[in-house]
mmCIF file of C-alpha atoms in Angstrom:
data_model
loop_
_atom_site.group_PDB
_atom_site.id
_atom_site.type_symbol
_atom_site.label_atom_id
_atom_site.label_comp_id
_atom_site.label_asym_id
_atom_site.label_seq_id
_atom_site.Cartn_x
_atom_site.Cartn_y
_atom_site.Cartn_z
ATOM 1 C CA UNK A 26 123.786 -119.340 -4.364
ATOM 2 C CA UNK A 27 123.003 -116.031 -3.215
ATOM 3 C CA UNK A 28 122.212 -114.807 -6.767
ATOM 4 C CA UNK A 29 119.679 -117.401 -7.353
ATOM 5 C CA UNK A 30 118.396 -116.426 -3.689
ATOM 6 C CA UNK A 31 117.980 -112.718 -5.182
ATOM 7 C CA UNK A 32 116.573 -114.176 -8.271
ATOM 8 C CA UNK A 33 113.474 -115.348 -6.724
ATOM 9 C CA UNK A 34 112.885 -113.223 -3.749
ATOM 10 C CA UNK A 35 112.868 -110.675 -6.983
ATOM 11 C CA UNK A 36 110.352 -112.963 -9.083
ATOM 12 C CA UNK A 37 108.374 -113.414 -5.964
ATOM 13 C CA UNK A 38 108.389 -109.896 -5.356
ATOM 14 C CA UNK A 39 107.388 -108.924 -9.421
ATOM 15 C CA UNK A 40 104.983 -111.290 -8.915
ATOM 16 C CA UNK A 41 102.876 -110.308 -5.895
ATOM 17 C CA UNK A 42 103.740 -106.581 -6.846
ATOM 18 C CA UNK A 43 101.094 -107.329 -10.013
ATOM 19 C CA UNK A 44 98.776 -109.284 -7.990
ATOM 20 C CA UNK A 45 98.490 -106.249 -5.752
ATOM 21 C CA UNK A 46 98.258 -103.567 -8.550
ATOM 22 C CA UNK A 47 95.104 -106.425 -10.270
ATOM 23 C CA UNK A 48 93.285 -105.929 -6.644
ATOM 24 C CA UNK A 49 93.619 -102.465 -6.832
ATOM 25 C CA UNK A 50 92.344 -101.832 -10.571
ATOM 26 C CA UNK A 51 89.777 -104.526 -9.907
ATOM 27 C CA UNK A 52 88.391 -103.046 -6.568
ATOM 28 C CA UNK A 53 87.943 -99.892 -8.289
ATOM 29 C CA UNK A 54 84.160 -100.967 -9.090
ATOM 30 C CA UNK A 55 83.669 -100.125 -5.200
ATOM 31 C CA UNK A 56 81.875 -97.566 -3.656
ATOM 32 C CA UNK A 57 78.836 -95.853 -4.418
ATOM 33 C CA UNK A 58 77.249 -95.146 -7.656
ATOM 34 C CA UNK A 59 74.621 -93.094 -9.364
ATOM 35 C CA UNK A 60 72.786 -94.278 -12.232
ATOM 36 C CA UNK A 61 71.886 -91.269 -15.274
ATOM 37 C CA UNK A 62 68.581 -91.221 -14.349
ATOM 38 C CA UNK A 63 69.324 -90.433 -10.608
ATOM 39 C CA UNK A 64 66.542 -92.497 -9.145
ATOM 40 C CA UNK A 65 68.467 -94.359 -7.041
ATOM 41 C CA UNK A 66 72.424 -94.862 -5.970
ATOM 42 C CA UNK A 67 74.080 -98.467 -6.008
ATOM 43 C CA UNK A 68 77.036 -99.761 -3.993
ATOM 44 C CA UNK A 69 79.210 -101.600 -4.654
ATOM 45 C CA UNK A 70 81.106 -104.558 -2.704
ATOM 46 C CA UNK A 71 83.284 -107.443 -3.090
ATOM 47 C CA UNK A 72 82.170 -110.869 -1.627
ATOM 48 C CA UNK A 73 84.516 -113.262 -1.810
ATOM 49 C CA UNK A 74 86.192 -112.937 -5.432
ATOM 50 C CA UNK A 75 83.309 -111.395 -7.129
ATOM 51 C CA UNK A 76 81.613 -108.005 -6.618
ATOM 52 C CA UNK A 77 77.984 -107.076 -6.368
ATOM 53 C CA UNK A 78 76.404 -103.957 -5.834
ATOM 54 C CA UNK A 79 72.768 -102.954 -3.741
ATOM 55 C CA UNK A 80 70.305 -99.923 -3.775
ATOM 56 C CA UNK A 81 71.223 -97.855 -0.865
ATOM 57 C CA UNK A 82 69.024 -94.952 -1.600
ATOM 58 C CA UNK A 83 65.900 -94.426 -3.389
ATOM 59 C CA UNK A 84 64.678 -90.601 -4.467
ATOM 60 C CA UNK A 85 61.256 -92.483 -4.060
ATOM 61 C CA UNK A 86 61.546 -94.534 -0.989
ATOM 62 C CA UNK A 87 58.019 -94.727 -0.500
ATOM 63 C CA UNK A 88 55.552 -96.911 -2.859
ATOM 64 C CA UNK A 89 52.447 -94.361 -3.471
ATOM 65 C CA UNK A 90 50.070 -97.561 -3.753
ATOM 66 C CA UNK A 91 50.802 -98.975 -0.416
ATOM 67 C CA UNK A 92 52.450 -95.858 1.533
ATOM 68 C CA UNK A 93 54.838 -98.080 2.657
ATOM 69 C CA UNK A 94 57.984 -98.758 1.651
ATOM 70 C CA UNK A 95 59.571 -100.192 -1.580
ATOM 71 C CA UNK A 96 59.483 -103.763 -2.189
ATOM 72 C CA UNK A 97 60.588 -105.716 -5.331
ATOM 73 C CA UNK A 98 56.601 -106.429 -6.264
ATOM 74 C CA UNK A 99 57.636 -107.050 -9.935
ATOM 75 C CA UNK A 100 59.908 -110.368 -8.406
ATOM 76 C CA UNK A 101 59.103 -113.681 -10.952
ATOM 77 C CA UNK A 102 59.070 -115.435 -7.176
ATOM 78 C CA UNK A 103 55.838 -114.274 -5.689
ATOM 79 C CA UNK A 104 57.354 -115.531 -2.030
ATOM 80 C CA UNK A 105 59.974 -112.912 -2.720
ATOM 81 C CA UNK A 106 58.063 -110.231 -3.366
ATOM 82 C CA UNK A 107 58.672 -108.489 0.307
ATOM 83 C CA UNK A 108 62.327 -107.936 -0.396
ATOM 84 C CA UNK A 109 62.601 -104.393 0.086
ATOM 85 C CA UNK A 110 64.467 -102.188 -2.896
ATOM 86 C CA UNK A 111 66.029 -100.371 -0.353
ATOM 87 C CA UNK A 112 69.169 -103.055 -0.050
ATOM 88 C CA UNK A 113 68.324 -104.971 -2.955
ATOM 89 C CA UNK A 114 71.310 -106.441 -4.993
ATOM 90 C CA UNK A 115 70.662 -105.622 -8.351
ATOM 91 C CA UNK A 116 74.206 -106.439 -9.552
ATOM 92 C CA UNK A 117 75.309 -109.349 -9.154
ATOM 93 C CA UNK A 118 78.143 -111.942 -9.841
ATOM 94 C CA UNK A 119 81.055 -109.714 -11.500
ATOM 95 C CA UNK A 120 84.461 -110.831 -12.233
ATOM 96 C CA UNK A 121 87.545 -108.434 -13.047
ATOM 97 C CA UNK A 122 88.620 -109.329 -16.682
ATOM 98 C CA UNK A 123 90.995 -106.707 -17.128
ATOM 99 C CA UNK A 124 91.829 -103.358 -18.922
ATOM 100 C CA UNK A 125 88.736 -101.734 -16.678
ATOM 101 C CA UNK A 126 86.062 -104.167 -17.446
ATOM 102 C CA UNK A 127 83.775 -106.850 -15.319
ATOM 103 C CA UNK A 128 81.888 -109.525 -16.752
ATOM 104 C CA UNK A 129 80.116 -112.298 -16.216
ATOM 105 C CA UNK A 130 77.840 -110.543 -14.543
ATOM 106 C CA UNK A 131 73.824 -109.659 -14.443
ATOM 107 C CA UNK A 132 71.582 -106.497 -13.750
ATOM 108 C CA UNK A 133 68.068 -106.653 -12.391
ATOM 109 C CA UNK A 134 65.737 -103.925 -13.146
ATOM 110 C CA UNK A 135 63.670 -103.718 -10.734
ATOM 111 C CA UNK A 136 60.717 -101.740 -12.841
ATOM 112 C CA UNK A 137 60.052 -104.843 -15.111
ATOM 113 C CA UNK A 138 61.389 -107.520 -12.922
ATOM 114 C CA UNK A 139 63.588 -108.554 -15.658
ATOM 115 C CA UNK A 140 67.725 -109.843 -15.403
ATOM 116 C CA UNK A 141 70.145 -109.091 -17.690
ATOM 117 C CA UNK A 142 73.683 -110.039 -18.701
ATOM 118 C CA UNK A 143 75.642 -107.405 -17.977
ATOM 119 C CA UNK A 144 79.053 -105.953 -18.431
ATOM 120 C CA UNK A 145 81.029 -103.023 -16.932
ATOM 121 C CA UNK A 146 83.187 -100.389 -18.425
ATOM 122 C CA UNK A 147 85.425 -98.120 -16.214
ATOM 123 C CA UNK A 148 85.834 -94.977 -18.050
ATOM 124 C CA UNK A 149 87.605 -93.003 -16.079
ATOM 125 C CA UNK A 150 88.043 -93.314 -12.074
ATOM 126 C CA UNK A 151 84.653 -91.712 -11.346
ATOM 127 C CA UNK A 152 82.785 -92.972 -14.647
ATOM 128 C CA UNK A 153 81.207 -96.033 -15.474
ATOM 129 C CA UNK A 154 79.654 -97.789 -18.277
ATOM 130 C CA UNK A 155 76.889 -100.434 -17.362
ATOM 131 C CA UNK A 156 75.547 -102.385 -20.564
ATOM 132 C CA UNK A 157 72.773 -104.743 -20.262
ATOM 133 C CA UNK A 158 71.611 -106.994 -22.844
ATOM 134 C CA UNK A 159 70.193 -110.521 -23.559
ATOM 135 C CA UNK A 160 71.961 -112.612 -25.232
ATOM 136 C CA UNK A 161 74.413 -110.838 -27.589
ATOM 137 C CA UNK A 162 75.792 -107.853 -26.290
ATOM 138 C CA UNK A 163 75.787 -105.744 -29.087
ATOM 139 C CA UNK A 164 71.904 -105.919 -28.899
ATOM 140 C CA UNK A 165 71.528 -103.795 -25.491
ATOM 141 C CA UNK A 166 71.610 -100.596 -23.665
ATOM 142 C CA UNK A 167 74.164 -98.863 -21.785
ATOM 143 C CA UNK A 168 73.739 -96.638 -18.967
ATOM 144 C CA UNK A 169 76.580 -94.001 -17.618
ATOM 145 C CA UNK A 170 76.934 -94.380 -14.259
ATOM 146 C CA UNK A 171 78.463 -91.577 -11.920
ATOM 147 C CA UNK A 172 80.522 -92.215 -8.547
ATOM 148 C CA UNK A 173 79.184 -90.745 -5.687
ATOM 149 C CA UNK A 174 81.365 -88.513 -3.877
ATOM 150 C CA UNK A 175 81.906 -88.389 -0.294
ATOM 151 C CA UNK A 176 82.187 -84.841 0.822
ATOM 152 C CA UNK B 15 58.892 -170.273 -19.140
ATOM 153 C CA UNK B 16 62.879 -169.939 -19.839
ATOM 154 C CA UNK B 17 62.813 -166.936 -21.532
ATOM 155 C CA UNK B 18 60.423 -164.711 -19.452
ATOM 156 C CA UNK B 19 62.834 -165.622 -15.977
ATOM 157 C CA UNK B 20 65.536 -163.750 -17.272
ATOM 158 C CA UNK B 21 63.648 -160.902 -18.714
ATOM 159 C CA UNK B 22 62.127 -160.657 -14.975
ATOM 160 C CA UNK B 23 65.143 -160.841 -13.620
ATOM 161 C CA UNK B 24 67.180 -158.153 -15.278
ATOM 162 C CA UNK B 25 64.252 -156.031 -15.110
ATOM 163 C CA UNK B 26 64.334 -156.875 -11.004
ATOM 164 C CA UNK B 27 68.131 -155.776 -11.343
ATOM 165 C CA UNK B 28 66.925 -152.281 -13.593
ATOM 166 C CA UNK B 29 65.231 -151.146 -11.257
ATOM 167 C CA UNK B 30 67.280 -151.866 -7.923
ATOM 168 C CA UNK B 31 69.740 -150.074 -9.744
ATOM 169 C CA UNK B 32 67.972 -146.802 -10.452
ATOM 170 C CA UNK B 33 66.641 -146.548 -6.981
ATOM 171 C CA UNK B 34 64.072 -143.849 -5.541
ATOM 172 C CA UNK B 35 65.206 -140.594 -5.052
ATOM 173 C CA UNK B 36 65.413 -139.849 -1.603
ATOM 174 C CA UNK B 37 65.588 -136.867 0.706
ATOM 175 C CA UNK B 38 68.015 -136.243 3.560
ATOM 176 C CA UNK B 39 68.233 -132.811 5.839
ATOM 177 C CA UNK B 40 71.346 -131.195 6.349
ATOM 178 C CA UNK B 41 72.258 -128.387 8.444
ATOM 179 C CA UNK B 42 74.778 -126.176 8.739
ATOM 180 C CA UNK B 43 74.829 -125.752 12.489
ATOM 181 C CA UNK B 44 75.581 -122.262 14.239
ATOM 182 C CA UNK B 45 77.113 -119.635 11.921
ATOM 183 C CA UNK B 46 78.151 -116.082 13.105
ATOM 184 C CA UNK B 47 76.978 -113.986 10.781
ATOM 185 C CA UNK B 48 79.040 -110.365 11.545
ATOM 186 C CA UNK B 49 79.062 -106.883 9.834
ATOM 187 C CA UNK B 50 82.441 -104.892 11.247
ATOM 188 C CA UNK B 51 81.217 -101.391 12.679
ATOM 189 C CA UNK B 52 80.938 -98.301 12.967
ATOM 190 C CA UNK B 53 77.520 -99.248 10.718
ATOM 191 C CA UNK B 54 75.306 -96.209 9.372
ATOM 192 C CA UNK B 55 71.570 -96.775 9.579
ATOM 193 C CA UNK B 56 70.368 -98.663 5.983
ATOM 194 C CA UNK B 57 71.226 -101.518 4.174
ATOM 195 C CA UNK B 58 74.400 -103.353 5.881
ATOM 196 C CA UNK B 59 76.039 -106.561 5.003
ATOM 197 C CA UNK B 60 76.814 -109.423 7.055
ATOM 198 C CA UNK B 61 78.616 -112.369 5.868
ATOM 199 C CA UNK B 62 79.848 -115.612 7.051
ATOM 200 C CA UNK B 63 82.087 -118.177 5.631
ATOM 201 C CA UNK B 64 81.224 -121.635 5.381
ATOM 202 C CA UNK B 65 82.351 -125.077 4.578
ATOM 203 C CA UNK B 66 80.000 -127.272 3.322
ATOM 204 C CA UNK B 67 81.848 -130.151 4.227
ATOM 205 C CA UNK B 68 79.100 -132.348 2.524
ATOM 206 C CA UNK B 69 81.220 -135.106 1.168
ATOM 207 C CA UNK B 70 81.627 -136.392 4.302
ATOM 208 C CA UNK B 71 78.111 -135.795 5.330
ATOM 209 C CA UNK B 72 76.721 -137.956 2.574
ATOM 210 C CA UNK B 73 79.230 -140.292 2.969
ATOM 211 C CA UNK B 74 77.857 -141.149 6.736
ATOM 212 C CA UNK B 75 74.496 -141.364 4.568
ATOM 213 C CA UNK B 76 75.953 -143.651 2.148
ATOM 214 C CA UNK B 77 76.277 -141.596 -0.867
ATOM 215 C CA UNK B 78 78.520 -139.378 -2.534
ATOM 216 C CA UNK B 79 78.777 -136.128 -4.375
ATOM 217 C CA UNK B 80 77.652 -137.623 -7.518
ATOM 218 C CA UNK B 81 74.133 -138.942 -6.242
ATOM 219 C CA UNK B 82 73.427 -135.413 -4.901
ATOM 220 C CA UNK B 83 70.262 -134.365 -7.769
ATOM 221 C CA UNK B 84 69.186 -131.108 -5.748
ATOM 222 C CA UNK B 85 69.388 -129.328 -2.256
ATOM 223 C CA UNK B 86 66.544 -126.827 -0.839
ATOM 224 C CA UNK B 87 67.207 -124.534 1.721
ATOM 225 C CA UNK B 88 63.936 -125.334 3.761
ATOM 226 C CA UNK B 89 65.069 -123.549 6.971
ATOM 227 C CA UNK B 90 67.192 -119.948 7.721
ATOM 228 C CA UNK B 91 66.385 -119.455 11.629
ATOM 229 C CA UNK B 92 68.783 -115.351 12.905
ATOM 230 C CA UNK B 93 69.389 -115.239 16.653
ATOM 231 C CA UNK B 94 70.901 -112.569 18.854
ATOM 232 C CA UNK B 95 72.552 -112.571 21.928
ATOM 233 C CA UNK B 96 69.784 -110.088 23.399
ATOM 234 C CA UNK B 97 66.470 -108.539 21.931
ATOM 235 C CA UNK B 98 67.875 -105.471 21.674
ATOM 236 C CA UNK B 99 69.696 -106.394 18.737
ATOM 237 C CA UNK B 100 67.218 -107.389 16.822
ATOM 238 C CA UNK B 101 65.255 -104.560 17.406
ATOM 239 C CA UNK B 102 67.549 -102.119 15.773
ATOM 240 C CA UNK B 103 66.872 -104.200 12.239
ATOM 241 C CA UNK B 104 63.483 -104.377 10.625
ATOM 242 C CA UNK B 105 64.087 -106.026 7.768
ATOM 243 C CA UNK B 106 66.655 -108.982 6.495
ATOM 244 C CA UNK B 107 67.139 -110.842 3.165
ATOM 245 C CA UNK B 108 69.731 -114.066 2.953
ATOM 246 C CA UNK B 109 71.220 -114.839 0.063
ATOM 247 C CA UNK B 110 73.997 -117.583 -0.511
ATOM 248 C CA UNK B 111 77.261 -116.883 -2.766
ATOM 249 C CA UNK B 112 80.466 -118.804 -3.576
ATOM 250 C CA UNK B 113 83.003 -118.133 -6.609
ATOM 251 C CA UNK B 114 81.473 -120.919 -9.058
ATOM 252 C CA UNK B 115 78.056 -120.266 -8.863
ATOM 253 C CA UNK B 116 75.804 -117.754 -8.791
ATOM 254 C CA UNK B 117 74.417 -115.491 -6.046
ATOM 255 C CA UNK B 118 70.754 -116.205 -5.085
ATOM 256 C CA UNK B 119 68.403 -114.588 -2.830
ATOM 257 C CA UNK B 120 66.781 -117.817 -0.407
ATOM 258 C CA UNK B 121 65.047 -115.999 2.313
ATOM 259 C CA UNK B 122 63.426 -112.828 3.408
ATOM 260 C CA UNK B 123 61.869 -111.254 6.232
ATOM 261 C CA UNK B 124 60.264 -108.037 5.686
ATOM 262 C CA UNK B 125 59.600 -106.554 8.797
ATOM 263 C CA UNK B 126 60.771 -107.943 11.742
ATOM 264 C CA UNK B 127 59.217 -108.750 14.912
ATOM 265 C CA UNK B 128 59.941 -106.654 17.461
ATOM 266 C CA UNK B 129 60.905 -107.776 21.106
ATOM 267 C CA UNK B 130 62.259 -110.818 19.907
ATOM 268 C CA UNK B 131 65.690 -112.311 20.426
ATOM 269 C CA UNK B 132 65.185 -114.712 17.092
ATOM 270 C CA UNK B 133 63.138 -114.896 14.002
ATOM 271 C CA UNK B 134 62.403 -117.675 11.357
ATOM 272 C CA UNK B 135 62.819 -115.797 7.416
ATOM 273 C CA UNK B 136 60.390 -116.601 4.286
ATOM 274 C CA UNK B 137 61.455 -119.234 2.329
ATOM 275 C CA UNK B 138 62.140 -118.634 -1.448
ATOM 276 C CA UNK B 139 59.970 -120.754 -3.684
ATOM 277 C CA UNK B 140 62.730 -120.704 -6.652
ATOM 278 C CA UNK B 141 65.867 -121.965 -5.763
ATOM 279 C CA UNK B 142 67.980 -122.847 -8.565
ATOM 280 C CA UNK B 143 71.544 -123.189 -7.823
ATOM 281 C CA UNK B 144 71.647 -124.341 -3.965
ATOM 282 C CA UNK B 145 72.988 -127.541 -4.636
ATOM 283 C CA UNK B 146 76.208 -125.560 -7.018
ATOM 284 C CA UNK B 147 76.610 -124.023 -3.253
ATOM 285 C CA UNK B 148 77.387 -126.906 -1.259
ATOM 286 C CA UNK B 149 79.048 -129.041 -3.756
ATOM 287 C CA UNK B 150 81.991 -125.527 -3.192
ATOM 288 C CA UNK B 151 84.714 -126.284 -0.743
ATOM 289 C CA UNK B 152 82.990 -123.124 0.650
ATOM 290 C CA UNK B 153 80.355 -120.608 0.458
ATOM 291 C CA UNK B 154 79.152 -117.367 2.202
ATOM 292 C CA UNK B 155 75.819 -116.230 3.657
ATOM 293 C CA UNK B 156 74.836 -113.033 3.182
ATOM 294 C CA UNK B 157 72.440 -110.720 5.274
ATOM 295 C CA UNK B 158 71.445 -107.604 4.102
ATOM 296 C CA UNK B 159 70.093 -106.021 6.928
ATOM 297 C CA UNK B 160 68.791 -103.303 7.357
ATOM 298 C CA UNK B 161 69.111 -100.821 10.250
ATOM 299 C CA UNK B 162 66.993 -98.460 11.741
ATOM 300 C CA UNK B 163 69.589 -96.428 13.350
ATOM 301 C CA UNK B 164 73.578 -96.061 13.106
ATOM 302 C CA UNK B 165 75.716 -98.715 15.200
ATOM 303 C CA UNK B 166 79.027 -97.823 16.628
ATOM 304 C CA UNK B 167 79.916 -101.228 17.055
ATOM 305 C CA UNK B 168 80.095 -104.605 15.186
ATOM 306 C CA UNK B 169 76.555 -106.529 14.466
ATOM 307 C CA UNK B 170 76.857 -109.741 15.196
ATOM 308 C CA UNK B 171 73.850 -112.705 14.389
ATOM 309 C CA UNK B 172 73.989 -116.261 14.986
ATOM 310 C CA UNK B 173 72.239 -118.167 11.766
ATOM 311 C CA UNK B 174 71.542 -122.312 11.308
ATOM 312 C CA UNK B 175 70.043 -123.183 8.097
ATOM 313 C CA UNK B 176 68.761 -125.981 6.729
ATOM 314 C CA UNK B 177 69.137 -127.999 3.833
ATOM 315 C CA UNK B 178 66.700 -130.959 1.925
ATOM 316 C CA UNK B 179 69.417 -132.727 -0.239
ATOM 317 C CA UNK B 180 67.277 -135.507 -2.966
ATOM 318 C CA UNK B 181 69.868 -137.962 -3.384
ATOM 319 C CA UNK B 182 69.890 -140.679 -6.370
#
C-alpha cells in the first residue's frame, strides 16, 4: 500500500515538475524587446494562456504631420484610427509549441497597416527570431529581436 | 385547387421555420477592471475575467447557443471611484481575449476627458470574432491604459459593456 502511495505522489510530482519547467521555457517570451531597427521596444505579456506583446516606447513618439502623438492612422478600421502606437499590441495571440518557439500567432506593422502570421524563435535567452509571412512561411521575413535589459 | 393548398401550406411551414433574425442586448454588468501596482507612467494593462454565462441568458430568451449568428459590442462605458483617477489616464483602448479565439481591439478613447469620474469609448466598426468570445466559458477585457504619471498603488476601473446578439 504504501509503495503504490509513493508511486503516485512520485508520478504526481514528475508530472507537475514538467508542467512547471513548460511555464518557465514558455514565459521566457516576456519582458521587453527591441526590434533590429530600434524604432521602437515591444513587451511582452501573458493573458490568459497566450502571450501578446505592445509598443512601450517609440524613438519617434511624436507624428511630424499632426505634432501630436502617434496613432495607428494606417488602421483598415477608420473608427480605430485614434489608437495610439504608444501601447498598441502588435503581437498578438501566441501559443508555446515547444523547443523555444510560439505560433499561431500574428504581427501588425504598423507602417503599412498590414497583419501577418507570425512565428517566434528563441535563440538564445536574450535573442529572438520574429518571422512574418502570409500564407506559407517560407515566403517571409525575419527580424532579430534583442531583449531589453534592465540596468 | 388540391394541389396549390399544399404547396401553400408547406411554403407557410418554410418560412415559420426559418424565422427573422432578431436582435437581443446583453450586458455584462459591473466588471472590475484592475492593473496590480506599483505602475510606471505609459502603457499599463488592466484585465478582468469574465463569464459569459450566455447559455443561460438566451435560454430566458428562448434560444440557445446554436441560434446565436453574431454579437456586437455596441456599448464599453469605464468608471472610477473618484475623478482623480481618471485624470491620471489620457488615453484607453479595450480589447476582448479568451484562449479559442482571437484578440480584437473593440473600443478606443483617445484622449480622455478630464474632470470626469466616467467616460463612454469609440466603438469599433469591424468586429469579427465577438460572438467566438461569449460562446467561451470565459473571456478577459483588456485596457491598455495609458498613464500620465507613475502610480504606487493598484488602478482599479469599473467597466459594463454591452452586447447586440442577432439570434436565428
Amino acid at each position: 500500500m504504501l509503495l503504490r502511495i509513493t508511486f503516485w505522489a512520485a508520478l504526481v510530482l514528475t508530472f507537475s515538475l514538467h508542467l512547471h519547467a513548460q511555464d518557465a521555457k514558455a514565459d521566457k517570451l516576456v519582458g521587453v524587446w527591441e526590434p533590429s531597427n530600434g524604432k521602437a521596444r515591444v513587451k511582452v505579456e501573458k493573458i490568459g494562456t497566450k502571450y501578446y506583446g505592445k509598443i512601450v516606447w517609440l524613438r519617434e513618439p511624436i507624428d511630424p504631420n499632426t505634432g501630436a502623438a502617434k496613432v495607428d492612422k494606417n488602421n483598415p478600421d477608420e473608427s480605430m484610427r485614434t489608437v495610439p502606437l504608444k501601447g498598441y499590441r502588435m503581437l498578438k495571440d501566441f501559443t508555446y509549441a515547444g523547443n523555444g518557439e510560439w505560433t499561431e500567432g500574428t504581427i501588425y506593422d504598423p507602417e503599412s497597416g498590414s497583419t501577418y502570421n507570425c512565428v517566434i524563435k528563441l535563440k538564445d535567452d536574450n535573442t529572438l527570431d520574429i518571422r512574418g509571412y502570409v500564407g506559407v512561411k517560407a515566403l517571409g521575413r525575419t527580424d532579430v529581436w534583442k531583449r531589453l535589459q534592465i540596468q | 385547387m388540391k394541389v396549390l393548398l399544399p404547396i401553400t401550406l408547406l411554403s407557410l411551414a418554410l418560412l415559420l421555420s426559418c424565422g427573422e433574425a432578431r436582435v437581443v442586448r446583453f450586458q455584462t454588468g459591473e466588471l472590475a477592471l484592475t492593473a496590480e501596482g506599483p505602475l510606471f507612467e505609459g502603457s499599463n494593462t488592466l484585465t478582468a475575467t469574465y463569464t459569459p454565462a450566455l447559455e443561460a441568458f438566451l435560454k430566458a430568451q428562448g434560444a440557445s447557443l446554436a441560434d446565436l449568428q453574431e454579437a456586437r459590442l455596441v456599448r464599453a462605458s469605464l468608471s472610477a471611484a473618484d475623478d482623480s483617477t481618471l485624470a491620471l489616464i489620457n488615453q484607453v483602448t479595450l480589447s476582448m481575449v479568451a484562449d479559442q479565439a482571437e484578440m480584437q481591439e473593440l473600443a478606443v478613447l483617445n484622449p480622455l476627458p478630464q474632470g470626469v469620474k466616467a467616460i463612454e469609448l469609440g466603438i469599433a466598426q469591424d468586429q469579427k470574432t465577438v460572438a467566438d468570445f461569449l460562446r467561451q466559458a470565459s473571456c478577459t477585457f483588456v485596457a491598455d491604459a495609458n498613464l500620465l504619471r507613475d502610480l504606487n498603488a493598484n488602478l482599479t476601473l469599473t467597466g459594463t459593456f454591452e452586447f447586440d446578439l442577432t439570434l436565428q
